[in-house]
Coordinates of C-alpha atoms in Angstrom, one line a residue:
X1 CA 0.0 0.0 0.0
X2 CA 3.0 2.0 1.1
X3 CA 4.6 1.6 -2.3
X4 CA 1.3 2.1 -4.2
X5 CA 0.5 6.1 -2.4
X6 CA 4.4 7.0 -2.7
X7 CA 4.3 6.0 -6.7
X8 CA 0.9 7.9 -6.9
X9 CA 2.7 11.1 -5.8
X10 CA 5.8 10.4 -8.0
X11 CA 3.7 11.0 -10.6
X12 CA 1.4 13.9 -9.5
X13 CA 4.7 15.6 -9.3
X14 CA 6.0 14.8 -12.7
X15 CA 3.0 15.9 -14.2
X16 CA 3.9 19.9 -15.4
X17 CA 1.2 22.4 -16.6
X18 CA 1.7 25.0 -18.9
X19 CA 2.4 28.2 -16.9
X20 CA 0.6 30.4 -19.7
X21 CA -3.0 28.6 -19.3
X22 CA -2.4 28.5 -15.8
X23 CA -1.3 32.1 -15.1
X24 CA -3.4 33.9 -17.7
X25 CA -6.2 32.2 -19.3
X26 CA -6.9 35.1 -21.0
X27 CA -4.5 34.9 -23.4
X28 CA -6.0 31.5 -24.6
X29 CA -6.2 32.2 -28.6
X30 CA -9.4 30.5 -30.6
X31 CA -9.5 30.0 -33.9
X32 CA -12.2 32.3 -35.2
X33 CA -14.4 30.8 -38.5
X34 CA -13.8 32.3 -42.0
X35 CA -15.7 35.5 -42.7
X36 CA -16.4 34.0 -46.0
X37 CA -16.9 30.2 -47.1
X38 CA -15.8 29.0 -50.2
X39 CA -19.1 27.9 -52.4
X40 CA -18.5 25.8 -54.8
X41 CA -21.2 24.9 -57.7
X42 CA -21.8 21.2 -58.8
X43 CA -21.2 20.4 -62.5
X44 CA -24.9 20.4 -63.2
X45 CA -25.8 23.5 -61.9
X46 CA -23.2 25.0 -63.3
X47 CA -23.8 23.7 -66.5
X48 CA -27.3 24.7 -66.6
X49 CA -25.8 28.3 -65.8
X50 CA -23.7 28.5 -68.6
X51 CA -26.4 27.3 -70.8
X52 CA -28.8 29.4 -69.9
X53 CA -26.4 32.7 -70.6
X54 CA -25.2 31.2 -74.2
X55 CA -29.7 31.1 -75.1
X56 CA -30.1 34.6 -73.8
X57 CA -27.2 35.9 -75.4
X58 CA -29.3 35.0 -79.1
X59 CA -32.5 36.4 -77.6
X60 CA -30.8 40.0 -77.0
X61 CA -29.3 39.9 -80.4
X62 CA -32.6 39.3 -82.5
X63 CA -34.3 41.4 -80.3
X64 CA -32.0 44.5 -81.4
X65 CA -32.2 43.3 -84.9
X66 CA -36.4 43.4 -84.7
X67 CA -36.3 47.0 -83.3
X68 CA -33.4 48.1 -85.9
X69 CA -35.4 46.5 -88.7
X70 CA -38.7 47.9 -87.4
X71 CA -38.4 51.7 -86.1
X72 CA -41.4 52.8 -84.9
X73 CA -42.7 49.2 -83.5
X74 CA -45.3 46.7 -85.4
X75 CA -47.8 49.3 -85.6
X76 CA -45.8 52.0 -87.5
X77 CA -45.1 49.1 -90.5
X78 CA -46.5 49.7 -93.6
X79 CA -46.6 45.4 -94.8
X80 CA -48.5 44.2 -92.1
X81 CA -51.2 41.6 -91.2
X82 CA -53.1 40.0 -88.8
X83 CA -53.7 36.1 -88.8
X84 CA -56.3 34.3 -86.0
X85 CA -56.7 30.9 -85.7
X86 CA -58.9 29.5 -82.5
X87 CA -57.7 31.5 -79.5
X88 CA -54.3 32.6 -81.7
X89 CA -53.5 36.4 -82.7
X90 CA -50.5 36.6 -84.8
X91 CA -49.4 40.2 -86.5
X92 CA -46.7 39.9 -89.4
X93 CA -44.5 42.1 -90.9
X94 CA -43.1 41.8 -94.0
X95 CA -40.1 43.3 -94.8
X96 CA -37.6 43.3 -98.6
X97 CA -34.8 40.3 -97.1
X98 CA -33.3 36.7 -97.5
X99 CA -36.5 34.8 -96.0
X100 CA -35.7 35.3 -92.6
X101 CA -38.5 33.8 -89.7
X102 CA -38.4 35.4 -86.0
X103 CA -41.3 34.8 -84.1
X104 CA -41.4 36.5 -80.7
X105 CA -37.9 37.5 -81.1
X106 CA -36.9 33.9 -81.9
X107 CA -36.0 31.9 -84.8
X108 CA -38.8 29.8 -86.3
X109 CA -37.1 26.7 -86.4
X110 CA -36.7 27.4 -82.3
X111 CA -39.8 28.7 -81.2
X112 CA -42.2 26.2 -83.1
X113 CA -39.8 23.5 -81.9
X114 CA -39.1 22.1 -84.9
X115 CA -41.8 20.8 -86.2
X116 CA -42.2 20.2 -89.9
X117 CA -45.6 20.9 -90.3
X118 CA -46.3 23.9 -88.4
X119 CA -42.9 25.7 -90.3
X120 CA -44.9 24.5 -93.3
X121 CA -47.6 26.2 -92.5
X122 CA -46.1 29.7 -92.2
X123 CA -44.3 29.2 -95.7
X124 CA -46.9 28.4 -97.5
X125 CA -48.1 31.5 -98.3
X126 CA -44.1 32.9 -99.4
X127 CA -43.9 29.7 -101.4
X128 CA -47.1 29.8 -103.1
X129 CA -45.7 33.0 -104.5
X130 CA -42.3 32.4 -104.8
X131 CA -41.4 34.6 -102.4
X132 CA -39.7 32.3 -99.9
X133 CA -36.2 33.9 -100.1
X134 CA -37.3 37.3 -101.3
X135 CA -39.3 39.1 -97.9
X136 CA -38.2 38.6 -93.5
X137 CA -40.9 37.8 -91.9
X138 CA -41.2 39.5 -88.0
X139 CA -44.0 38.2 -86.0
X140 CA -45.6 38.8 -82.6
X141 CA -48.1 36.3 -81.8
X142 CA -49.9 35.5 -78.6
X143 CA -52.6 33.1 -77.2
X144 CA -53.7 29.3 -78.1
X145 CA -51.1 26.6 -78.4
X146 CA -48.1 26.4 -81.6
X147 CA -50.4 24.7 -83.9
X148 CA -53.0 27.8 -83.7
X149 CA -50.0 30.3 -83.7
X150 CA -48.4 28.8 -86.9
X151 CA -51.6 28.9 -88.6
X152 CA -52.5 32.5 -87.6
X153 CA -49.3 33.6 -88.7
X154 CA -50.1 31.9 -92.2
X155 CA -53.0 33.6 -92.6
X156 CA -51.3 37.2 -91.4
X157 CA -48.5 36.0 -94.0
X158 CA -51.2 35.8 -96.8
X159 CA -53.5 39.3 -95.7
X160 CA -49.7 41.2 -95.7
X161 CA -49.2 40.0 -98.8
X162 CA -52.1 41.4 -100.4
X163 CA -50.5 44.9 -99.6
X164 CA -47.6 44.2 -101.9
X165 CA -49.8 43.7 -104.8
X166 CA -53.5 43.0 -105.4
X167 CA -52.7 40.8 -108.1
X168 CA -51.9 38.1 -105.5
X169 CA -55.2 37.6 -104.1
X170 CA -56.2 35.4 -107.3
X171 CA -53.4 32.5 -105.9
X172 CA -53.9 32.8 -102.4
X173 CA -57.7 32.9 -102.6
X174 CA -57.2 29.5 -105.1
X175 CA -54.7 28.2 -102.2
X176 CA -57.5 28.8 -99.4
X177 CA -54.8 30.9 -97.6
X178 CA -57.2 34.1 -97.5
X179 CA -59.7 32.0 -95.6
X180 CA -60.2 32.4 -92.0
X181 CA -60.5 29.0 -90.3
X182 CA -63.3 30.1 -88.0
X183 CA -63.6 26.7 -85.8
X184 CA -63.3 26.2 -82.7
X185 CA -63.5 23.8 -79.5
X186 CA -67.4 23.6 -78.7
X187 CA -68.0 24.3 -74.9
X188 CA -69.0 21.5 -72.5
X189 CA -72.5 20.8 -71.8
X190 CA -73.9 20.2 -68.3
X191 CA -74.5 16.4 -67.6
X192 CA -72.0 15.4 -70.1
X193 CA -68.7 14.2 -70.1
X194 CA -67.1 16.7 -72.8
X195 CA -69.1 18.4 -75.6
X196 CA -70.6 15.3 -77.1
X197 CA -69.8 12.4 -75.1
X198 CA -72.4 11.6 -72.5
X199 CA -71.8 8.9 -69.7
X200 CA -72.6 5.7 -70.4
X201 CA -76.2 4.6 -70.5
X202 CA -77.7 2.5 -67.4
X203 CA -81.1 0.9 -67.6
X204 CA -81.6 -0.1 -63.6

């Protein structure tokens, strides 16, 4: 036991403490956090970033080419015309070029997404003519889907067109392109499932 306590004390006496905690804990430094953390992006998102800046880079640029083109706004133009289709208004403006289509400060190609029969619907008229490479075509359209837009602008296309020349109704009138499609979704009726379709019949 004797040997046990005086071995205890041994080594409470070895054991040192630093004289600056001890003395003056004041001076005990802390590492503060960093003001400002270091973010940094994942791939994707920065990706997306990047991509999103290159589309509204072209967006800017035809939009300064529409208002250089067309002082005064859509209004002010002297080739112009309106096209409807279902719940679709679309104004044109025609202007002496190479055949260039923006739509909404777009390209054609882009806005109607590509689809082969809606960019044949707004050539038509041009081609039907032989016009396709000799007029830009500037467009503001609004309301319905791309289906009624691309036909509105077809018939706007057509009506602006008739301001170059009169002569040009006789083929556009044989086309059908001067005719405005008036149809339209019928409304729902009460007690049936759409405009037609009723439920299905139960005798008991």
């Amino acid at each position: 036991m004797a040997l046990s306590i005086s071995s205890l004390t041994s080594s409470l006496s070895s054991l040192s403490f630093s004289s600056q905690i001890s003395r003056n804990p004041s001076n005990i430094s802390i590492p503060q956090p960093p003001k400002t953390l270091p973010i940094s992006l994942s791939s994707k998102y920065a990706r997306s970033l990047s991509i999103s800046a290159t589309v509204a880079a072209p967006v800017e640029n035809l939009k300064k080419l529409v208002k250089s083109r067309l002082p005064g706004g859509f209004a002010a133009q002297t080739i112009i015309g309106t096209g409807r289709r279902k719940c679709a208004i679309a104004r044109v403006v025609l202007q002496e070029g190479t055949g260039k289509f923006i739509i909404n400060y777009r390209d054609a190609k882009e806005y109607l997404q590509g689809n082969p029969l809606w960019l044949q619907y707004i050539k038509v008229p041009l081609v039907t003519l032989g016009y396709e490479t000799s007029y830009d075509v500037f467009v503001k359209a609004h309301g319905g889907g791309l289906s009624g837009q691309a036909q509105a602008i077809s018939l706007g296309i057509a009506r602006a067109l008739l301001k170059v020349s009169a002569d040009h109704r006789s083929p556009l009138k044989k086309e059908g392109l001067l005719t405005r499609d008036s149809r339209v979704v019928e409304r729902k009726k009460v007690g049936l499932k759409k405009a037609r379709k009723a439920p299905q019949f139960s005798k008991r």
